[in-house]
Amino acid sequence: METGTVLGRTWSVCPVCLRRVAAMKMRRGGEVYLEKECPDHGFFSAVVWRDRVDLAQWIAELKPPEDEGNPDCPSACGLCASHLRGTCCVVLEVTERCNLRCPFCFADGGAMTEDPPLEEIRRSLEKIIRPGESLVQLSGGEPTVRDDLPQIVQAAKDLGCRYVQLNTNGLRLASDEPYVAALARAGLSFVFLQFDGTDNDVYRALRGRPLFDIKKQAIDRCGEYGLGVTLVPTLVPRVNIRSIGDIMRFALARSPAVRGVHFQPCL
């Protein structure tokens, strides 16, 4: 067993029998390893961090679990009342309307119901935001059908929300530069962009129309205003599973505007 610096101790499981075992976080050079030993199956070590960003800096602001010592955690505690986490990201739906009619939709968008007024949304934000900590994602429906979306972003920032994300299909971002500028001025942090592939056959199947050029325009517009983009592909068997490599290559080519890919598989 190689020597290193012990960064902390925790619990893990044996990858063979899933028995709960003690574990250590060990630093060796620029890498952090999780190391554990099972009485029946021996010693295991795996890299869990490589230092492009320091691990201590990355986790410093995380809220630790409120663990009251349930002896069955984490292997058999289910939805354990003794092992709680704070909220990571609050998804706030600001409309049920949408400017697409996708054959495949997670949100069941497209309803013509009346949007909640700005003051109602502000009251919701007051309940969920902890100044300097919270992360809120504005969703729908399609949030950009609201002309007052920049005011919603501004309201969240005024209440001390640290990160405000936008979940969008990108149609309005591609076509309405003043709207994107207003979102950026209001303090929008990030855009989660529906992005299912790099050819229009995929978009015809999942969204009902060719959209690839529009997606590229939306990304370019966000890049112009310093808004980071995460691509969000819905992966559907026999439709776009084959596109995963193309999506990743596209994301790398569009860096730094594109900063990540968040796959949503449907089986």
mmCIF file of C-alpha atoms in Angstrom:
data_model
loop_
_atom_site.group_PDB
_atom_site.id
_atom_site.type_symbol
_atom_site.label_atom_id
_atom_site.label_comp_id
_atom_site.label_asym_id
_atom_site.label_seq_id
_atom_site.Cartn_x
_atom_site.Cartn_y
_atom_site.Cartn_z
ATOM 1 C CA MET A 1 0.000 0.000 0.000
ATOM 2 C CA GLU A 2 1.491 3.351 -1.029
ATOM 3 C CA THR A 3 1.921 6.151 1.475
ATOM 4 C CA GLY A 4 0.124 9.474 1.176
ATOM 5 C CA THR A 5 -1.627 12.215 3.120
ATOM 6 C CA VAL A 6 -4.865 11.320 4.885
ATOM 7 C CA LEU A 7 -7.502 13.952 4.013
ATOM 8 C CA GLY A 8 -10.368 12.396 5.909
ATOM 9 C CA ARG A 9 -12.256 9.273 6.872
ATOM 10 C CA THR A 10 -15.675 8.137 5.735
ATOM 11 C CA TRP A 11 -17.757 5.042 5.034
ATOM 12 C CA SER A 12 -18.023 3.129 1.781
ATOM 13 C CA VAL A 13 -19.025 -0.337 0.588
ATOM 14 C CA CYS A 14 -17.099 -3.304 -0.729
ATOM 15 C CA PRO A 15 -17.596 -3.364 -4.521
ATOM 16 C CA VAL A 16 -17.895 -7.165 -4.409
ATOM 17 C CA CYS A 17 -20.250 -7.941 -1.504
ATOM 18 C CA LEU A 18 -21.549 -4.400 -0.756
ATOM 19 C CA ARG A 19 -20.605 -4.764 2.901
ATOM 20 C CA ARG A 20 -20.256 -1.440 4.728
ATOM 21 C CA VAL A 21 -16.558 -0.739 5.355
ATOM 22 C CA ALA A 22 -14.464 2.127 6.685
ATOM 23 C CA ALA A 23 -12.662 4.196 4.054
ATOM 24 C CA MET A 24 -9.982 6.882 3.863
ATOM 25 C CA LYS A 25 -9.476 9.753 1.448
ATOM 26 C CA MET A 26 -5.768 9.772 0.577
ATOM 27 C CA ARG A 27 -3.825 12.372 -1.403
ATOM 28 C CA ARG A 28 -0.904 11.279 -3.547
ATOM 29 C CA GLY A 29 0.577 14.023 -5.677
ATOM 30 C CA GLY A 30 -2.240 15.689 -7.580
ATOM 31 C CA GLU A 31 -4.737 12.872 -7.076
ATOM 32 C CA VAL A 32 -7.109 11.876 -4.272
ATOM 33 C CA TYR A 33 -7.952 8.211 -3.743
ATOM 34 C CA LEU A 34 -10.750 6.526 -1.815
ATOM 35 C CA GLU A 35 -9.229 3.485 -0.129
ATOM 36 C CA LYS A 36 -10.992 0.716 1.774
ATOM 37 C CA GLU A 37 -10.495 -2.868 2.840
ATOM 38 C CA CYS A 38 -13.084 -5.621 3.074
ATOM 39 C CA PRO A 39 -12.303 -8.507 5.475
ATOM 40 C CA ASP A 40 -13.453 -10.987 2.832
ATOM 41 C CA HIS A 41 -12.399 -9.418 -0.461
ATOM 42 C CA GLY A 42 -9.331 -7.369 0.322
ATOM 43 C CA PHE A 43 -8.082 -3.866 -0.417
ATOM 44 C CA PHE A 44 -9.536 -1.452 -2.987
ATOM 45 C CA SER A 45 -8.307 1.942 -4.165
ATOM 46 C CA ALA A 46 -9.875 4.266 -6.738
ATOM 47 C CA VAL A 47 -9.128 7.795 -7.942
ATOM 48 C CA VAL A 48 -11.957 10.158 -6.955
ATOM 49 C CA TRP A 49 -10.338 13.530 -7.717
ATOM 50 C CA ARG A 50 -7.666 15.018 -9.963
ATOM 51 C CA ASP A 51 -6.397 18.473 -9.056
ATOM 52 C CA ARG A 52 -7.402 20.888 -11.792
ATOM 53 C CA VAL A 53 -9.297 22.486 -8.895
ATOM 54 C CA ASP A 54 -8.236 21.798 -5.300
ATOM 55 C CA LEU A 55 -10.609 19.335 -3.610
ATOM 56 C CA ALA A 56 -10.703 21.282 -0.353
ATOM 57 C CA GLN A 57 -11.653 24.451 -2.238
ATOM 58 C CA TRP A 58 -14.358 22.599 -4.192
ATOM 59 C CA ILE A 59 -16.091 21.095 -1.145
ATOM 60 C CA ALA A 60 -15.583 23.986 1.283
ATOM 61 C CA GLU A 61 -19.023 25.446 0.631
ATOM 62 C CA LEU A 62 -20.966 22.163 0.662
ATOM 63 C CA LYS A 63 -23.376 21.658 3.507
ATOM 64 C CA PRO A 64 -22.419 18.390 5.265
ATOM 65 C CA PRO A 65 -25.069 15.713 5.842
ATOM 66 C CA GLU A 66 -26.956 15.825 9.125
ATOM 67 C CA ASP A 67 -26.073 12.277 10.174
ATOM 68 C CA GLU A 68 -27.426 11.101 13.533
ATOM 69 C CA GLY A 69 -25.549 7.817 13.373
ATOM 70 C CA ASN A 70 -28.054 5.411 11.849
ATOM 71 C CA PRO A 71 -26.083 2.111 11.868
ATOM 72 C CA ASP A 72 -27.657 1.025 8.574
ATOM 73 C CA CYS A 73 -26.475 4.093 6.621
ATOM 74 C CA PRO A 74 -25.718 4.082 3.772
ATOM 75 C CA SER A 75 -26.456 0.522 2.683
ATOM 76 C CA ALA A 76 -29.994 -0.065 3.975
ATOM 77 C CA CYS A 77 -31.479 3.173 5.256
ATOM 78 C CA GLY A 78 -33.839 3.958 2.359
ATOM 79 C CA LEU A 79 -35.198 7.508 2.599
ATOM 80 C CA CYS A 80 -33.434 7.973 5.900
ATOM 81 C CA ALA A 81 -34.647 10.685 8.270
ATOM 82 C CA SER A 82 -31.257 10.551 9.990
ATOM 83 C CA HIS A 83 -29.215 11.209 6.868
ATOM 84 C CA LEU A 84 -30.427 14.443 5.348
ATOM 85 C CA ARG A 85 -29.018 16.879 2.791
ATOM 86 C CA GLY A 86 -29.783 20.487 2.126
ATOM 87 C CA THR A 87 -31.438 21.455 -1.148
ATOM 88 C CA CYS A 88 -28.977 21.447 -4.038
ATOM 89 C CA CYS A 89 -31.035 23.163 -6.746
ATOM 90 C CA VAL A 90 -34.603 24.465 -6.629
ATOM 91 C CA VAL A 91 -36.481 24.159 -9.930
ATOM 92 C CA LEU A 92 -39.091 26.922 -10.171
ATOM 93 C CA GLU A 93 -41.657 26.624 -12.958
ATOM 94 C CA VAL A 94 -42.611 30.107 -14.126
ATOM 95 C CA THR A 95 -45.012 29.101 -16.921
ATOM 96 C CA GLU A 96 -46.781 26.122 -18.463
ATOM 97 C CA ARG A 97 -46.775 27.713 -21.931
ATOM 98 C CA CYS A 98 -44.307 26.675 -24.627
ATOM 99 C CA ASN A 99 -43.329 27.796 -28.129
ATOM 100 C CA LEU A 100 -42.721 24.209 -29.293
ATOM 101 C CA ARG A 101 -44.985 21.180 -29.521
ATOM 102 C CA CYS A 102 -42.456 18.420 -28.993
ATOM 103 C CA PRO A 103 -43.555 14.824 -29.623
ATOM 104 C CA PHE A 104 -41.288 13.976 -26.671
ATOM 105 C CA CYS A 105 -41.712 16.263 -23.628
ATOM 106 C CA PHE A 106 -40.668 15.836 -19.981
ATOM 107 C CA ALA A 107 -42.647 18.838 -18.771
ATOM 108 C CA ASP A 108 -45.956 18.222 -20.560
ATOM 109 C CA GLY A 109 -45.623 21.815 -21.745
ATOM 110 C CA GLY A 110 -47.910 23.711 -24.067
ATOM 111 C CA ALA A 111 -50.842 24.442 -21.788
ATOM 112 C CA MET A 112 -52.461 27.824 -22.340
ATOM 113 C CA THR A 113 -52.970 28.540 -18.653
ATOM 114 C CA GLU A 114 -52.265 31.995 -17.284
ATOM 115 C CA ASP A 115 -48.741 32.579 -16.016
ATOM 116 C CA PRO A 116 -48.249 33.232 -12.299
ATOM 117 C CA PRO A 117 -47.770 36.989 -11.820
ATOM 118 C CA LEU A 118 -44.367 38.426 -11.020
ATOM 119 C CA GLU A 119 -45.310 39.217 -7.418
ATOM 120 C CA GLU A 120 -46.370 35.621 -6.802
ATOM 121 C CA ILE A 121 -43.056 34.396 -8.163
ATOM 122 C CA ARG A 122 -41.235 36.922 -6.000
ATOM 123 C CA ARG A 123 -43.009 35.538 -2.915
ATOM 124 C CA SER A 124 -41.973 32.017 -3.914
ATOM 125 C CA LEU A 125 -38.376 33.165 -4.302
ATOM 126 C CA GLU A 126 -38.462 34.769 -0.850
ATOM 127 C CA LYS A 127 -39.399 31.391 0.633
ATOM 128 C CA ILE A 128 -36.706 29.343 -1.081
ATOM 129 C CA ILE A 129 -33.662 31.616 -1.328
ATOM 130 C CA ARG A 130 -30.978 31.696 1.325
ATOM 131 C CA PRO A 131 -28.752 34.709 0.593
ATOM 132 C CA GLY A 132 -25.370 33.746 -0.791
ATOM 133 C CA GLU A 133 -26.197 30.036 -0.962
ATOM 134 C CA SER A 134 -29.149 29.146 -3.154
ATOM 135 C CA LEU A 135 -29.199 27.848 -6.714
ATOM 136 C CA VAL A 136 -32.487 28.331 -8.583
ATOM 137 C CA GLN A 137 -33.306 26.969 -12.025
ATOM 138 C CA LEU A 138 -36.136 28.727 -13.874
ATOM 139 C CA SER A 139 -38.126 26.221 -15.875
ATOM 140 C CA GLY A 140 -41.531 25.566 -17.410
ATOM 141 C CA GLY A 141 -43.040 25.047 -19.982
ATOM 142 C CA GLU A 142 -40.647 27.329 -21.803
ATOM 143 C CA PRO A 143 -39.583 30.204 -19.517
ATOM 144 C CA THR A 144 -38.570 32.521 -22.357
ATOM 145 C CA VAL A 145 -42.179 32.958 -23.480
ATOM 146 C CA ARG A 146 -42.369 35.393 -20.551
ATOM 147 C CA ASP A 147 -41.331 38.919 -21.483
ATOM 148 C CA ASP A 148 -40.694 39.646 -17.795
ATOM 149 C CA LEU A 149 -38.177 36.811 -17.330
ATOM 150 C CA PRO A 150 -35.296 39.304 -16.848
ATOM 151 C CA GLN A 151 -37.267 40.826 -13.958
ATOM 152 C CA ILE A 152 -37.652 37.358 -12.426
ATOM 153 C CA VAL A 153 -33.896 36.818 -12.692
ATOM 154 C CA GLN A 154 -33.303 40.244 -11.152
ATOM 155 C CA ALA A 155 -35.709 39.462 -8.298
ATOM 156 C CA ALA A 156 -33.795 36.279 -7.494
ATOM 157 C CA LYS A 157 -30.467 38.112 -7.528
ATOM 158 C CA ASP A 158 -31.845 40.952 -5.392
ATOM 159 C CA LEU A 159 -32.838 38.363 -2.778
ATOM 160 C CA GLY A 160 -29.271 37.062 -2.684
ATOM 161 C CA CYS A 161 -29.545 34.001 -4.928
ATOM 162 C CA ARG A 162 -26.015 32.975 -5.804
ATOM 163 C CA TYR A 163 -26.766 31.167 -9.089
ATOM 164 C CA VAL A 164 -29.773 31.570 -11.374
ATOM 165 C CA GLN A 165 -30.049 29.040 -14.193
ATOM 166 C CA LEU A 166 -32.398 28.991 -17.167
ATOM 167 C CA ASN A 167 -33.821 25.779 -18.630
ATOM 168 C CA THR A 168 -34.734 26.568 -22.249
ATOM 169 C CA ASN A 169 -35.163 25.273 -25.782
ATOM 170 C CA GLY A 170 -33.188 28.298 -27.003
ATOM 171 C CA LEU A 171 -35.598 29.559 -29.672
ATOM 172 C CA ARG A 172 -35.912 33.050 -28.249
ATOM 173 C CA LEU A 173 -32.257 33.236 -27.268
ATOM 174 C CA ALA A 174 -31.357 32.636 -30.912
ATOM 175 C CA SER A 175 -33.712 35.270 -32.312
ATOM 176 C CA ASP A 176 -33.912 38.048 -29.700
ATOM 177 C CA GLU A 177 -30.542 39.598 -28.848
ATOM 178 C CA PRO A 178 -31.967 42.410 -26.641
ATOM 179 C CA TYR A 179 -33.732 39.751 -24.568
ATOM 180 C CA VAL A 180 -30.464 37.844 -24.039
ATOM 181 C CA ALA A 181 -28.720 41.092 -23.135
ATOM 182 C CA ALA A 182 -31.425 41.863 -20.573
ATOM 183 C CA LEU A 183 -31.073 38.400 -19.011
ATOM 184 C CA ALA A 184 -27.307 38.845 -18.758
ATOM 185 C CA ARG A 185 -27.649 42.304 -17.190
ATOM 186 C CA ALA A 186 -30.151 40.949 -14.671
ATOM 187 C CA GLY A 187 -27.588 38.416 -13.470
ATOM 188 C CA LEU A 188 -28.454 35.137 -15.185
ATOM 189 C CA SER A 189 -25.672 32.697 -14.366
ATOM 190 C CA PHE A 190 -26.121 29.781 -16.732
ATOM 191 C CA VAL A 191 -28.247 28.302 -19.513
ATOM 192 C CA PHE A 192 -29.363 24.662 -19.651
ATOM 193 C CA LEU A 193 -30.076 24.258 -23.360
ATOM 194 C CA GLN A 194 -32.227 21.493 -24.830
ATOM 195 C CA PHE A 195 -29.838 19.944 -27.376
ATOM 196 C CA ASP A 196 -30.593 16.510 -28.800
ATOM 197 C CA GLY A 197 -27.995 16.069 -31.531
ATOM 198 C CA THR A 198 -26.138 17.553 -34.458
ATOM 199 C CA ASP A 199 -28.476 16.632 -37.323
ATOM 200 C CA ASN A 200 -32.012 17.709 -38.043
ATOM 201 C CA ASP A 201 -33.441 14.193 -38.346
ATOM 202 C CA VAL A 202 -33.089 13.935 -34.573
ATOM 203 C CA TYR A 203 -34.907 17.230 -34.033
ATOM 204 C CA ARG A 204 -37.700 16.271 -36.400
ATOM 205 C CA ALA A 205 -38.216 13.064 -34.423
ATOM 206 C CA LEU A 206 -38.062 14.587 -30.927
ATOM 207 C CA ARG A 207 -39.109 18.229 -31.456
ATOM 208 C CA GLY A 208 -41.229 18.120 -34.598
ATOM 209 C CA ARG A 209 -39.065 20.461 -36.691
ATOM 210 C CA PRO A 210 -35.420 21.083 -37.734
ATOM 211 C CA LEU A 211 -33.675 23.076 -35.004
ATOM 212 C CA PHE A 212 -29.929 22.479 -35.235
ATOM 213 C CA ASP A 213 -29.098 25.879 -36.745
ATOM 214 C CA ILE A 214 -31.253 27.580 -34.115
ATOM 215 C CA LYS A 215 -29.416 25.732 -31.340
ATOM 216 C CA LYS A 216 -26.071 26.938 -32.706
ATOM 217 C CA GLN A 217 -27.355 30.508 -32.883
ATOM 218 C CA ALA A 218 -28.553 30.311 -29.274
ATOM 219 C CA ILE A 219 -25.147 29.068 -28.111
ATOM 220 C CA ASP A 220 -23.346 31.808 -30.029
ATOM 221 C CA ARG A 221 -25.633 34.450 -28.554
ATOM 222 C CA CYS A 222 -25.051 33.187 -25.022
ATOM 223 C CA GLY A 223 -21.310 33.202 -25.650
ATOM 224 C CA GLU A 224 -21.449 36.835 -26.768
ATOM 225 C CA TYR A 225 -22.953 37.819 -23.417
ATOM 226 C CA GLY A 226 -20.814 35.598 -21.196
ATOM 227 C CA LEU A 227 -23.559 33.112 -20.361
ATOM 228 C CA GLY A 228 -22.221 29.591 -19.908
ATOM 229 C CA VAL A 229 -24.200 26.814 -21.586
ATOM 230 C CA THR A 230 -24.797 23.209 -20.572
ATOM 231 C CA LEU A 231 -26.162 21.069 -23.398
ATOM 232 C CA VAL A 232 -29.054 18.859 -22.278
ATOM 233 C CA PRO A 233 -29.657 15.982 -24.708
ATOM 234 C CA THR A 234 -32.680 13.733 -24.263
ATOM 235 C CA LEU A 235 -31.365 10.312 -25.289
ATOM 236 C CA VAL A 236 -33.980 8.059 -26.875
ATOM 237 C CA PRO A 237 -33.173 4.543 -28.149
ATOM 238 C CA ARG A 238 -33.234 4.211 -31.952
ATOM 239 C CA VAL A 239 -33.372 8.002 -32.283
ATOM 240 C CA ASN A 240 -30.159 9.613 -31.038
ATOM 241 C CA ILE A 241 -28.126 7.195 -28.911
ATOM 242 C CA ARG A 242 -25.734 7.049 -31.864
ATOM 243 C CA SER A 243 -25.286 10.830 -31.565
ATOM 244 C CA ILE A 244 -23.537 10.819 -28.168
ATOM 245 C CA GLY A 245 -20.050 11.062 -29.670
ATOM 246 C CA ASP A 246 -21.083 13.822 -32.072
ATOM 247 C CA ILE A 247 -22.667 15.771 -29.208
ATOM 248 C CA MET A 248 -19.479 15.546 -27.144
ATOM 249 C CA ARG A 249 -17.306 16.617 -30.087
ATOM 250 C CA PHE A 250 -19.645 19.534 -30.763
ATOM 251 C CA ALA A 251 -19.474 20.583 -27.099
ATOM 252 C CA LEU A 252 -15.676 20.530 -27.098
ATOM 253 C CA ALA A 253 -15.554 22.553 -30.313
ATOM 254 C CA ARG A 254 -17.889 25.193 -28.826
ATOM 255 C CA SER A 255 -15.944 25.628 -25.588
ATOM 256 C CA PRO A 256 -15.751 27.926 -23.634
ATOM 257 C CA ALA A 257 -19.347 28.956 -24.382
ATOM 258 C CA VAL A 258 -20.386 25.322 -23.856
ATOM 259 C CA ARG A 259 -19.178 24.202 -20.442
ATOM 260 C CA GLY A 260 -20.855 20.839 -19.977
ATOM 261 C CA VAL A 261 -23.227 18.155 -21.234
ATOM 262 C CA HIS A 262 -26.072 16.764 -19.104
ATOM 263 C CA PHE A 263 -27.524 13.611 -20.647
ATOM 264 C CA GLN A 264 -31.129 12.648 -19.878
ATOM 265 C CA PRO A 265 -31.578 9.006 -20.966
ATOM 266 C CA CYS A 266 -35.008 7.546 -21.658
ATOM 267 C CA LEU A 267 -35.153 3.770 -21.809
#
